[in-house]
Short mmCIF file of C-alpha atoms and ligand atoms in Angstrom, two decimals:
data_model
loop_
_atom_site.label_atom_id
_atom_site.label_comp_id
_atom_site.label_asym_id
_atom_site.label_seq_id
_atom_site.Cartn_x
_atom_site.Cartn_y
_atom_site.Cartn_z
CA MET A 251 1.82 -32.67 -16.49
CA ILE A 252 5.46 -33.63 -18.78
CA GLY A 253 4.86 -32.26 -22.14
CA THR A 254 6.04 -33.42 -25.31
CA LEU A 255 7.62 -31.14 -28.04
CA LEU A 256 5.76 -31.61 -31.21
CA SER A 257 7.41 -30.19 -33.96
CA VAL A 258 4.44 -29.52 -36.81
CA LEU A 259 5.78 -28.54 -40.03
CA LEU A 260 3.13 -26.40 -41.58
CA SER A 261 2.71 -25.79 -45.43
CA VAL A 262 2.80 -22.59 -46.28
CA SER A 263 0.56 -20.71 -48.99
CA LEU A 264 1.06 -16.86 -48.73
CA VAL A 265 -2.16 -14.78 -48.37
CA LYS A 266 -1.53 -10.98 -49.62
CA CYS A 267 -3.42 -9.14 -46.74
CA THR A 268 -3.50 -5.38 -47.01
CA ASP A 269 -4.11 -2.92 -43.88
CA ALA A 270 -7.69 -2.80 -44.42
CA GLY A 271 -10.10 -4.66 -42.21
CA GLY A 272 -7.98 -6.74 -40.36
CA VAL A 273 -8.72 -10.80 -40.32
CA GLY A 274 -9.58 -12.60 -36.97
CA VAL A 275 -10.17 -15.97 -35.86
CA THR A 276 -12.48 -17.29 -33.18
CA TYR A 277 -10.53 -19.05 -30.36
CA GLY A 278 -13.29 -21.69 -28.64
CA THR A 279 -12.56 -24.03 -26.49
CA ARG A 280 -14.92 -26.83 -26.29
CA GLY A 281 -12.64 -29.21 -27.05
CA THR A 282 -11.30 -32.03 -25.05
CA THR A 283 -7.60 -31.98 -26.22
CA LEU A 284 -6.88 -28.21 -27.26
CA PRO A 285 -3.36 -26.60 -26.89
CA PRO A 286 -2.79 -24.29 -23.95
CA PRO A 287 -3.31 -20.41 -24.81
CA ALA A 288 0.20 -19.88 -24.27
CA ASP A 289 0.72 -22.17 -27.51
CA VAL A 290 -2.27 -20.82 -29.05
CA ALA A 291 -0.66 -17.26 -28.97
CA ARG A 292 2.63 -18.21 -30.13
CA PHE A 293 1.26 -20.29 -33.14
CA LEU A 294 -1.14 -16.85 -33.99
CA ALA A 295 1.93 -14.85 -34.78
CA TYR A 296 2.50 -16.88 -37.39
CA THR A 297 -0.42 -16.13 -39.53
CA ILE A 298 -1.95 -13.62 -41.15
CA PHE A 299 -4.37 -13.08 -38.07
CA ASP A 300 -4.54 -10.04 -36.45
CA ARG A 301 -7.43 -9.89 -33.93
CA VAL A 302 -8.64 -13.16 -31.61
CA ARG A 303 -12.19 -13.71 -30.47
CA LEU A 304 -12.68 -15.18 -27.19
CA LEU A 305 -15.92 -16.40 -26.05
CA ASP A 306 -15.72 -16.03 -22.54
CA ALA A 307 -13.08 -13.68 -21.07
CA ASP A 308 -10.95 -16.50 -19.39
CA PRO A 309 -7.93 -14.90 -17.84
CA ARG A 310 -5.25 -17.74 -18.72
CA ALA A 311 -6.39 -16.49 -22.43
CA LEU A 312 -5.65 -12.97 -21.56
CA GLN A 313 -2.42 -13.91 -20.00
CA ALA A 314 -1.06 -15.29 -22.98
CA PHE A 315 -1.66 -12.90 -25.31
CA ALA A 316 0.42 -10.42 -23.43
CA ASP A 317 2.84 -8.57 -25.30
CA THR A 318 1.62 -10.34 -28.95
CA GLY A 319 0.11 -7.14 -30.41
CA LEU A 320 -3.19 -9.09 -31.09
CA ALA A 321 -6.49 -7.36 -30.80
CA VAL A 322 -8.26 -9.16 -27.97
CA ASP A 323 -12.00 -9.35 -28.34
CA VAL A 324 -13.28 -10.97 -24.90
CA THR A 325 -17.22 -12.18 -24.46
CA VAL A 326 -19.73 -12.04 -21.42
CA PRO A 327 -21.64 -15.03 -21.84
CA ASN A 328 -24.82 -14.70 -22.44
CA GLY A 329 -25.73 -16.17 -18.94
CA ASP A 330 -24.04 -13.12 -17.28
CA VAL A 331 -25.49 -10.75 -19.57
CA PRO A 332 -28.30 -9.46 -17.03
CA ARG A 333 -26.52 -9.58 -14.24
CA LEU A 334 -24.82 -6.55 -16.08
CA VAL A 335 -27.41 -4.54 -15.77
CA ASN A 336 -26.32 -3.81 -12.04
CA LEU A 337 -23.71 -0.89 -12.50
CA THR A 338 -21.68 -2.03 -9.57
CA PHE A 339 -21.71 -5.93 -10.97
CA ALA A 340 -20.33 -4.33 -14.23
CA GLN A 341 -18.02 -2.35 -12.66
CA ARG A 342 -16.58 -5.19 -10.54
CA TRP A 343 -16.39 -7.05 -14.08
CA VAL A 344 -14.32 -4.61 -15.57
CA ARG A 345 -12.32 -3.78 -12.55
CA THR A 346 -11.31 -7.90 -12.45
CA ARG A 347 -12.20 -9.34 -15.60
CA VAL A 348 -10.47 -6.68 -17.87
CA ALA A 349 -8.55 -3.79 -16.14
CA PRO A 350 -5.81 -6.06 -14.77
CA PHE A 351 -5.08 -7.64 -18.33
CA ALA A 352 -5.44 -4.25 -20.15
CA GLU A 353 -1.69 -2.73 -19.78
CA ALA A 354 -0.31 -5.92 -21.60
CA THR A 355 -3.05 -7.26 -23.53
CA ASN A 356 -4.26 -5.58 -26.90
CA ILE A 357 -7.92 -5.90 -25.35
CA SER A 358 -9.97 -4.21 -28.06
CA ARG A 359 -13.71 -4.90 -27.62
CA ILE A 360 -16.35 -6.30 -25.09
CA LEU A 361 -18.63 -8.41 -26.66
CA VAL A 362 -22.08 -8.94 -24.64
CA GLY A 363 -23.55 -12.05 -25.02
CA ASN A 364 -23.71 -14.19 -28.68
CA GLU A 365 -26.74 -13.69 -30.59
CA VAL A 366 -28.99 -12.32 -27.90
CA ILE A 367 -31.62 -11.11 -29.90
CA SER A 368 -32.19 -14.13 -31.82
CA GLN A 369 -32.73 -15.89 -28.68
CA ALA A 370 -36.15 -15.05 -27.75
CA ASN A 371 -35.61 -14.88 -23.82
CA ARG A 372 -37.36 -11.84 -22.90
CA THR A 373 -34.96 -11.16 -19.53
CA LEU A 374 -31.84 -11.30 -21.98
CA LEU A 375 -33.44 -9.34 -24.66
CA LEU A 376 -33.85 -6.28 -22.17
CA SER A 377 -30.98 -6.56 -20.44
CA LEU A 378 -28.79 -6.32 -23.57
CA VAL A 379 -28.11 -2.42 -24.09
CA PRO A 380 -28.35 -1.22 -20.43
CA ALA A 381 -25.51 -4.16 -20.06
CA MET A 382 -23.66 -2.49 -23.12
CA GLN A 383 -24.26 0.80 -20.92
CA ASN A 384 -23.04 -0.16 -17.89
CA LEU A 385 -19.98 -1.45 -19.50
CA HIS A 386 -19.18 1.51 -21.08
CA THR A 387 -19.82 3.10 -18.07
CA ALA A 388 -17.56 0.74 -16.17
CA LEU A 389 -14.68 0.92 -18.88
CA VAL A 390 -14.74 5.17 -18.48
CA THR A 391 -14.39 5.11 -14.60
CA ALA A 392 -11.12 2.58 -15.69
CA SER A 393 -9.91 5.24 -18.10
CA LEU A 394 -10.43 2.22 -20.58
CA HIS A 395 -12.90 3.53 -23.14
CA ARG A 396 -10.65 4.84 -25.80
CA GLU A 397 -9.00 1.45 -26.38
CA ILE A 398 -12.27 -0.68 -25.41
CA LYS A 399 -15.11 -0.73 -27.07
CA VAL A 400 -18.22 -2.39 -26.45
CA SER A 401 -20.72 -4.25 -28.82
CA SER A 402 -22.14 -7.58 -29.14
CA PRO A 403 -22.44 -10.42 -32.05
CA HIS A 404 -25.55 -10.85 -33.92
CA SER A 405 -27.78 -13.69 -35.92
CA LEU A 406 -29.18 -12.56 -39.15
CA GLU A 407 -32.12 -13.73 -37.58
CA ILE A 408 -32.67 -10.55 -36.65
CA LEU A 409 -33.69 -9.32 -39.70
CA SER A 410 -37.53 -10.46 -40.71
CA ALA A 411 -36.22 -9.57 -44.91
CA SER A 412 -33.18 -9.79 -46.50
CA THR A 413 -33.80 -10.51 -49.76
CA PRO A 414 -33.37 -8.65 -52.03
CA PRO A 415 -30.60 -6.78 -49.89
CA SER A 416 -32.06 -3.17 -50.54
CA ALA A 417 -35.29 -4.93 -48.66
CA GLY A 418 -33.54 -6.06 -45.31
CA GLN A 419 -34.93 -4.79 -42.46
CA PHE A 420 -34.96 -5.87 -38.41
CA ARG A 421 -38.00 -7.78 -37.24
CA ASP A 422 -40.74 -5.80 -36.36
CA GLY A 423 -41.12 -5.02 -32.35
CA TYR A 424 -37.39 -5.01 -31.94
CA ASP A 425 -36.19 -3.19 -34.53
CA LYS A 426 -37.61 0.32 -32.33
CA ALA A 427 -37.44 -1.17 -28.89
CA ILE A 428 -33.71 -2.94 -29.39
CA VAL A 429 -31.76 -2.40 -32.03
CA LYS A 430 -32.30 1.49 -32.39
CA PRO A 431 -30.84 2.34 -28.92
CA LEU A 432 -28.61 -0.43 -29.56
CA LEU A 433 -27.17 1.43 -32.62
CA SER A 434 -27.68 4.76 -30.82
CA PHE A 435 -25.23 3.22 -28.01
CA LEU A 436 -22.81 2.39 -30.77
CA ARG A 437 -22.65 5.15 -33.00
CA ALA A 438 -21.97 7.43 -29.43
CA THR A 439 -19.01 5.15 -28.45
CA GLY A 440 -17.59 4.74 -31.94
CA ALA A 441 -18.25 0.64 -31.76
CA PRO A 442 -19.37 -1.37 -34.91
CA PHE A 443 -22.50 -3.64 -35.71
CA MET A 444 -21.32 -7.01 -35.67
CA VAL A 445 -22.73 -9.55 -37.23
CA ASN A 446 -22.39 -13.57 -37.78
CA ALA A 447 -22.83 -14.30 -41.69
CA TYR A 448 -23.18 -17.62 -42.67
CA PRO A 449 -23.49 -18.37 -46.20
CA PHE A 450 -23.54 -22.01 -45.50
CA TYR A 451 -26.56 -22.04 -43.79
CA GLY A 452 -28.31 -19.73 -46.54
CA LEU A 453 -27.28 -22.85 -48.75
CA THR A 454 -29.09 -24.89 -51.28
CA SER A 455 -27.50 -27.03 -53.94
CA ASP A 456 -28.41 -24.58 -56.60
CA THR A 457 -26.16 -21.72 -55.01
CA LEU A 458 -23.60 -23.11 -54.04
CA ASP A 459 -21.00 -21.32 -56.50
CA TYR A 460 -22.81 -18.27 -55.10
CA ALA A 461 -22.25 -19.25 -51.55
CA LEU A 462 -18.25 -20.19 -52.31
CA PHE A 463 -17.29 -16.63 -54.32
CA ARG A 464 -17.11 -19.08 -57.17
CA VAL A 465 -18.39 -18.13 -60.90
CA ASN A 466 -22.07 -17.52 -61.01
CA ALA A 467 -24.61 -15.87 -62.82
CA GLY A 468 -25.11 -13.49 -60.07
CA VAL A 469 -28.23 -12.66 -58.47
CA MET A 470 -30.01 -9.04 -59.74
CA ASP A 471 -31.51 -6.98 -56.84
CA GLU A 472 -34.52 -5.66 -58.45
CA GLY A 473 -35.02 -2.82 -56.01
CA SER A 474 -31.32 -1.73 -56.69
CA GLY A 475 -30.42 -2.88 -59.76
CA LEU A 476 -27.01 -4.20 -58.30
CA LEU A 477 -26.10 -7.27 -59.13
CA TYR A 478 -24.69 -9.28 -56.45
CA THR A 479 -22.23 -12.12 -57.10
CA ASN A 480 -21.79 -13.53 -53.85
CA MET A 481 -24.10 -14.63 -51.06
CA LEU A 482 -21.88 -12.52 -48.22
CA ASP A 483 -21.92 -9.49 -50.07
CA ALA A 484 -25.86 -10.16 -50.17
CA GLN A 485 -26.20 -10.64 -46.51
CA LEU A 486 -23.79 -7.83 -45.43
CA ASP A 487 -26.38 -5.28 -47.99
CA ALA A 488 -29.40 -6.72 -46.10
CA VAL A 489 -27.94 -6.00 -42.86
CA HIS A 490 -26.60 -2.26 -43.81
CA SER A 491 -29.84 -1.69 -45.57
CA ALA A 492 -31.87 -2.82 -42.41
CA MET A 493 -29.86 -0.43 -40.40
CA ARG A 494 -30.45 2.56 -43.29
CA ARG A 495 -33.97 2.26 -42.84
CA LEU A 496 -33.44 3.20 -38.99
CA GLY A 497 -31.11 5.85 -39.90
CA PHE A 498 -28.11 4.38 -38.95
CA GLY A 499 -26.16 3.85 -42.29
CA ASP A 500 -23.19 5.36 -41.15
CA VAL A 501 -22.33 3.17 -38.02
CA ASP A 502 -19.73 0.24 -38.87
CA VAL A 503 -20.20 -3.00 -39.94
CA VAL A 504 -18.07 -5.99 -38.94
CA VAL A 505 -18.34 -9.66 -39.60
CA ALA A 506 -17.72 -10.90 -36.32
CA GLU A 507 -17.86 -14.71 -37.64
CA THR A 508 -17.96 -16.27 -40.52
CA GLY A 509 -16.82 -19.60 -41.75
CA TRP A 510 -17.65 -23.00 -42.93
CA PRO A 511 -17.83 -26.72 -42.08
CA SER A 512 -15.08 -29.43 -43.38
CA ALA A 513 -17.36 -32.15 -42.71
CA GLY A 514 -21.18 -33.07 -41.44
CA GLU A 515 -23.96 -35.00 -41.60
CA TYR A 516 -25.16 -36.96 -44.93
CA TRP A 517 -27.89 -34.55 -45.34
CA GLU A 518 -25.80 -31.46 -44.86
CA VAL A 519 -25.56 -29.73 -48.07
CA GLY A 520 -22.23 -28.16 -48.87
CA VAL A 521 -19.88 -30.07 -46.18
CA GLY A 522 -16.43 -30.86 -46.87
CA ALA A 523 -12.90 -29.73 -46.45
CA ASP A 524 -12.27 -28.35 -49.71
CA LEU A 525 -15.30 -26.46 -49.80
CA ALA A 526 -14.67 -24.97 -46.17
CA ARG A 527 -10.88 -23.88 -48.10
CA ASP A 528 -12.50 -22.07 -50.85
CA TYR A 529 -15.12 -20.29 -48.67
CA ASN A 530 -12.41 -19.18 -46.09
CA LYS A 531 -9.81 -17.86 -48.66
CA ASN A 532 -12.23 -16.19 -50.51
CA ALA A 533 -14.07 -14.81 -48.05
CA ILE A 534 -10.83 -13.52 -46.17
CA ARG A 535 -9.60 -11.87 -49.67
CA HIS A 536 -13.03 -10.49 -50.91
CA LEU A 537 -13.68 -8.68 -47.76
CA GLY A 538 -10.16 -7.20 -47.57
CA SER A 539 -10.10 -6.38 -50.87
CA GLY A 540 -11.30 -2.89 -50.66
CA VAL A 541 -13.60 -3.58 -53.64
CA GLY A 542 -16.68 -3.76 -50.81
CA THR A 543 -20.04 -4.87 -51.90
CA PRO A 544 -22.67 -3.54 -53.62
CA LEU A 545 -24.14 -1.08 -51.22
CA MET A 546 -20.80 -0.50 -49.44
CA PRO A 547 -18.55 -0.08 -52.23
CA ASN A 548 -14.83 0.83 -52.10
CA ARG A 549 -14.17 -0.49 -48.51
CA ALA A 550 -12.67 -2.92 -46.56
CA PHE A 551 -14.21 -5.11 -43.75
CA GLU A 552 -12.77 -7.04 -40.81
CA LEU A 553 -13.84 -10.06 -40.51
CA SER A 554 -12.85 -12.92 -37.99
CA ILE A 555 -13.25 -16.63 -39.34
CA PHE A 556 -15.06 -19.44 -37.11
CA SER A 557 -13.26 -20.99 -35.72
CA LEU A 558 -9.30 -21.50 -35.34
CA PHE A 559 -10.02 -25.12 -33.75
CA ASP A 560 -12.23 -28.15 -34.37
CA GLU A 561 -13.99 -28.61 -31.11
CA ASN A 562 -15.45 -32.09 -30.15
CA LEU A 563 -17.43 -31.09 -27.04
CA LYS A 564 -20.33 -28.75 -29.07
CA PRO A 565 -23.23 -30.26 -29.61
CA GLY A 566 -25.62 -30.11 -32.42
CA PRO A 567 -25.28 -31.97 -35.86
CA VAL A 568 -21.72 -32.93 -37.02
CA SER A 569 -20.84 -29.61 -39.08
CA GLU A 570 -20.67 -27.96 -35.38
CA ARG A 571 -17.91 -29.61 -34.21
CA ASN A 572 -16.18 -28.99 -37.45
CA PHE A 573 -15.61 -25.60 -38.13
CA GLY A 574 -12.04 -25.47 -37.28
CA LEU A 575 -9.28 -24.33 -39.32
CA TYR A 576 -7.07 -26.68 -37.12
CA HIS A 577 -7.44 -29.94 -35.23
CA ALA A 578 -6.79 -30.03 -31.55
CA ASP A 579 -3.14 -30.93 -32.24
CA MET A 580 -2.71 -28.20 -34.64
CA THR A 581 -2.15 -30.10 -37.62
CA PRO A 582 -4.44 -28.02 -40.50
CA VAL A 583 -7.40 -29.57 -41.41
CA TYR A 584 -6.73 -28.13 -44.83
CA ASP A 585 -4.53 -25.21 -46.21
CA ALA A 586 -6.56 -22.42 -45.49
CA GLY A 587 -3.74 -19.95 -46.53
CA ILE A 588 -3.31 -17.98 -43.37
CA LEU A 589 0.33 -18.69 -42.76
CA THR A 590 2.76 -15.97 -43.16
CA ALA A 591 5.81 -17.92 -43.29
CA PRO A 592 6.71 -21.28 -43.76
CA GLN A 593 7.85 -22.01 -39.61
CA GLU A 594 8.56 -24.79 -37.54
CA VAL A 595 6.26 -24.43 -34.65
CA VAL A 596 7.42 -26.03 -31.20
CA VAL A 597 4.09 -26.72 -29.57
CA GLY A 598 4.69 -27.93 -25.95
CA PRO A 599 3.78 -28.89 -23.21
CA VAL A 600 0.42 -30.06 -24.63
CA VAL A 601 -2.09 -32.18 -23.45
CA SER A 602 -1.52 -34.73 -25.92
CA THR A 603 1.05 -35.22 -28.99
CA LYS A 604 -1.66 -37.95 -30.55
CA VAL A 605 -4.51 -36.76 -31.86
CA THR A 606 -7.82 -38.50 -30.50
CA PRO A 607 -10.47 -38.42 -32.90
CA ALA A 608 -13.87 -38.20 -31.37
CA PRO A 609 -14.78 -42.15 -31.54
CA GLU A 610 -18.33 -42.16 -33.35
CA ALA A 611 -20.62 -43.21 -30.81
CA ALA A 612 -20.93 -46.81 -29.93
CA GLU A 613 -24.96 -48.25 -30.79
CA GLY A 614 -26.72 -45.57 -28.48
CA ARG A 615 -24.38 -44.35 -25.86
CA ARG A 616 -25.10 -41.08 -24.95
CA TRP A 617 -23.35 -38.43 -22.73
CA CYS A 618 -23.77 -35.59 -21.18
CA VAL A 619 -21.73 -32.91 -21.09
CA ALA A 620 -21.60 -28.93 -20.60
CA LYS A 621 -23.30 -26.67 -23.09
CA PRO A 622 -20.90 -24.32 -24.71
CA ALA A 623 -22.54 -21.00 -23.61
CA ALA A 624 -22.58 -21.99 -20.34
CA ASP A 625 -21.85 -20.05 -17.69
CA GLU A 626 -18.56 -20.68 -15.55
CA VAL A 627 -20.22 -19.95 -12.17
CA ALA A 628 -23.27 -22.35 -13.40
CA LEU A 629 -20.64 -24.99 -13.98
CA GLN A 630 -18.92 -24.77 -10.79
CA GLU A 631 -22.09 -25.20 -9.43
CA ASN A 632 -22.72 -28.39 -11.42
CA ILE A 633 -19.29 -29.74 -9.90
CA ASP A 634 -20.01 -29.33 -6.23
CA PHE A 635 -23.35 -30.25 -6.53
CA VAL A 636 -22.52 -33.69 -8.32
CA CYS A 637 -19.24 -34.12 -6.12
CA GLY A 638 -21.01 -33.13 -3.25
CA GLN A 639 -23.27 -36.72 -3.53
CA GLY A 640 -21.68 -38.96 -1.46
CA SER A 641 -22.58 -41.93 -3.97
CA ILE A 642 -20.65 -40.44 -6.84
CA ASP A 643 -16.72 -40.48 -6.91
CA CYS A 644 -15.11 -37.19 -8.53
CA GLY A 645 -11.64 -38.76 -7.99
CA ALA A 646 -10.63 -38.22 -11.67
CA ILE A 647 -11.38 -34.43 -11.67
CA ARG A 648 -9.04 -34.12 -8.40
CA ALA A 649 -5.12 -33.39 -8.93
CA GLY A 650 -3.49 -36.47 -10.21
CA GLY A 651 -6.83 -38.33 -11.29
CA SER A 652 -7.26 -39.16 -14.95
CA CYS A 653 -9.43 -36.38 -16.04
CA TYR A 654 -7.38 -33.69 -14.05
CA ASP A 655 -6.06 -32.38 -17.26
CA PRO A 656 -6.98 -29.90 -19.07
CA ASN A 657 -7.62 -28.18 -15.51
CA ASN A 658 -10.65 -26.17 -16.25
CA VAL A 659 -14.28 -25.66 -15.30
CA GLN A 660 -15.49 -26.49 -18.65
CA ALA A 661 -13.61 -30.05 -18.63
CA HIS A 662 -14.25 -30.96 -15.13
CA ALA A 663 -18.11 -29.93 -15.12
CA ALA A 664 -18.46 -31.92 -18.12
CA TYR A 665 -16.89 -35.09 -16.36
CA ALA A 666 -19.10 -34.35 -13.63
CA MET A 667 -22.00 -34.03 -15.19
CA ASN A 668 -21.74 -37.17 -17.46
CA LEU A 669 -20.97 -38.96 -14.14
CA TYR A 670 -24.38 -37.87 -12.61
CA PHE A 671 -26.18 -38.00 -15.88
CA GLN A 672 -25.25 -42.01 -16.01
CA SER A 673 -25.25 -43.08 -12.75
CA ASN A 674 -28.88 -41.90 -12.63
CA GLY A 675 -29.96 -43.84 -15.77
CA GLN A 676 -29.39 -41.22 -18.82
CA HIS A 677 -32.71 -39.57 -18.24
CA ALA A 678 -32.32 -36.24 -20.42
CA PHE A 679 -33.51 -34.23 -17.53
CA ASP A 680 -31.06 -35.81 -15.33
CA CYS A 681 -28.31 -33.73 -17.92
CA ASP A 682 -30.34 -30.44 -17.42
CA PHE A 683 -28.51 -29.08 -14.60
CA GLY A 684 -30.45 -25.58 -15.45
CA GLN A 685 -30.21 -25.51 -18.91
CA THR A 686 -26.09 -25.88 -18.66
CA GLY A 687 -25.84 -29.62 -19.87
CA VAL A 688 -26.85 -30.98 -23.24
CA VAL A 689 -26.61 -34.76 -24.10
CA THR A 690 -24.52 -35.94 -27.50
CA THR A 691 -24.09 -39.14 -28.65
CA VAL A 692 -20.05 -38.26 -29.48
CA ASP A 693 -17.86 -39.90 -26.57
CA PRO A 694 -15.78 -36.95 -24.76
CA SER A 695 -13.12 -39.60 -23.51
CA TYR A 696 -9.91 -38.72 -24.31
CA GLU A 697 -6.41 -40.46 -23.52
CA SER A 698 -7.05 -42.18 -20.04
CA CYS A 699 -10.02 -40.06 -19.26
CA LYS A 700 -12.49 -42.21 -19.63
CA PHE A 701 -16.35 -41.00 -19.88
CA THR A 702 -18.39 -44.09 -18.54
C1 NAG B 1050 -4.14 -3.19 -30.87
O1 NAG B 1050 -5.44 -3.63 -31.91
C2 NAG B 1050 -5.60 -2.44 -32.63
C3 NAG B 1050 -6.46 -3.53 -33.29
O2 NAG B 1050 -7.73 -3.30 -32.85
C4 NAG B 1050 -4.47 -2.46 -33.57
O3 NAG B 1050 -4.90 -1.12 -34.57
C5 NAG B 1050 -3.14 -1.76 -32.75
O4 NAG B 1050 -2.55 -1.47 -33.53
C6 NAG B 1050 -2.94 -2.96 -31.59
N1 NAG B 1050 -2.06 -2.54 -30.75
C7 NAG B 1050 -0.77 -2.77 -30.45
C8 NAG B 1050 -0.27 -1.89 -29.37
O5 NAG B 1050 -0.03 -3.63 -30.95
C1 NAG B 1051 -33.15 -16.09 -20.02
O1 NAG B 1051 -32.22 -15.66 -19.84
C2 NAG B 1051 -31.74 -16.16 -18.89
C3 NAG B 1051 -30.38 -15.31 -18.19
O2 NAG B 1051 -29.44 -16.49 -19.31
C4 NAG B 1051 -31.83 -17.43 -17.64
O3 NAG B 1051 -31.51 -17.50 -16.49
C5 NAG B 1051 -33.33 -18.14 -18.57
O4 NAG B 1051 -33.41 -19.01 -17.45
C6 NAG B 1051 -33.85 -17.58 -19.64
N1 NAG B 1051 -35.29 -17.97 -19.53
C7 NAG B 1051 -35.09 -18.87 -20.65
C8 NAG B 1051 -37.20 -19.08 -20.24
O5 NAG B 1051 -34.86 -19.57 -20.94
C1 NAG B 1052 -25.50 -5.42 -7.72
O1 NAG B 1052 -23.92 -6.17 -7.73
C2 NAG B 1052 -23.19 -6.10 -6.55
C3 NAG B 1052 -22.13 -6.73 -7.02
O2 NAG B 1052 -21.86 -7.81 -7.20
C4 NAG B 1052 -24.28 -6.76 -5.56
O3 NAG B 1052 -23.33 -6.87 -4.45
C5 NAG B 1052 -25.47 -6.56 -5.39
O4 NAG B 1052 -26.02 -6.93 -4.35
C6 NAG B 1052 -26.09 -5.99 -6.42
N1 NAG B 1052 -27.24 -5.38 -6.70
C7 NAG B 1052 -28.58 -6.01 -6.66
C8 NAG B 1052 -29.78 -5.20 -6.92
O5 NAG B 1052 -28.90 -7.18 -7.46
#
């Protein structure tokens, strides 16, 4: 496809970033008109980000980040985690998905699933640590274990108690059976414990200032006698307390995700572009400052902002699709202060030079799309299944079709799954696809690609 050059003059705001913990960004791709990875890689060179987290191990992205110096964290989707309990499979995964790129791309971590422990899925839960061990063994075999660490990001839901922070502890049953072996593995291999920490989800209208690092009275922890002036510190210290309780206070804590939505449903407290800007700027400044938290003073923390782009294909409330620092056309949602220099960023070729805002749903319309965490193999099976039905025309996602670009499994599967859903009368069960599909009220159509 012939692209058009698009010059985006980005406003400048310099954030002084010390060598400290480092700042990353999650590069999710559940959007219909996102720029190609090569443009994203070029763009990130002009930002304070020194790390990028992929939610899969897309070879195109790994290629794009070659020779950029950016540390890259790749993710094994939850659906693939149980298969990694098979060492042969883990070795093949490392040999085919990681090793070919590790020479040129600074792959720093393999993240095994996302929030596996809070999924309450026994198979997944019991697979986590063995999968991590097998990936590490595979990295040793490939002599990549010094550069590449294995970890897994957790939601704060793994804590049964988090207030006050000094009382933090992991859920009963999971603590000894899963978390302890996990922490032993991390300590033994020199990998960090990673958490997705979102003050936004712990918010009430009374705690907005506390969550946003604004001036506030603070919250006293009666257990430790320490005063907390922001919610992120309290969340991190609750995690630290829980780890210390199991005897692992020395394992490093990294914020795998934090962020704030710029838009949301009317009933969501605290959404807005100004608030998102303040939160992200303040979180970066605070964790990079070297002040530390009350229980972990005088140190910087690595954190990654969620997320680089707004992603219009994500399910759930409006806020889920609006965590991005940038719109799909690479214009900023707000000035997050992440640019290091005024830059004329040349973007191209791109799928679209025009933003196609997700149109509000016409009354009652519903579409079926692929779940964000869905496994690519499963999605390909969905395409094969739908397009193998004689009655369904998949011409639009074949070469030359109106929905061929972007040419990836996620986008093609969304198109095919929606066709099936629509042609069978929009029953929720026709969008299940082995739990890889989800019904949305946001029209996923873009440009000439119409999801009817
Ligand atoms: C790779 O990333 C790490 C951070 O994990 C950084 O310290 C290192 O300098 C990077 N290496 C290169 C060659 O850029
Ligand atoms: C648990 O997770 C596995 C692997 O992702 C999946 O195949 C299975 O369907 C899940 N089970 C339930 C009950 O959700
Ligand atoms: C383990 O994985 C290999 C490679 O994918 C596969 O050939 C083999 O059948 C698997 N073994 C089991 C027991 O699933």
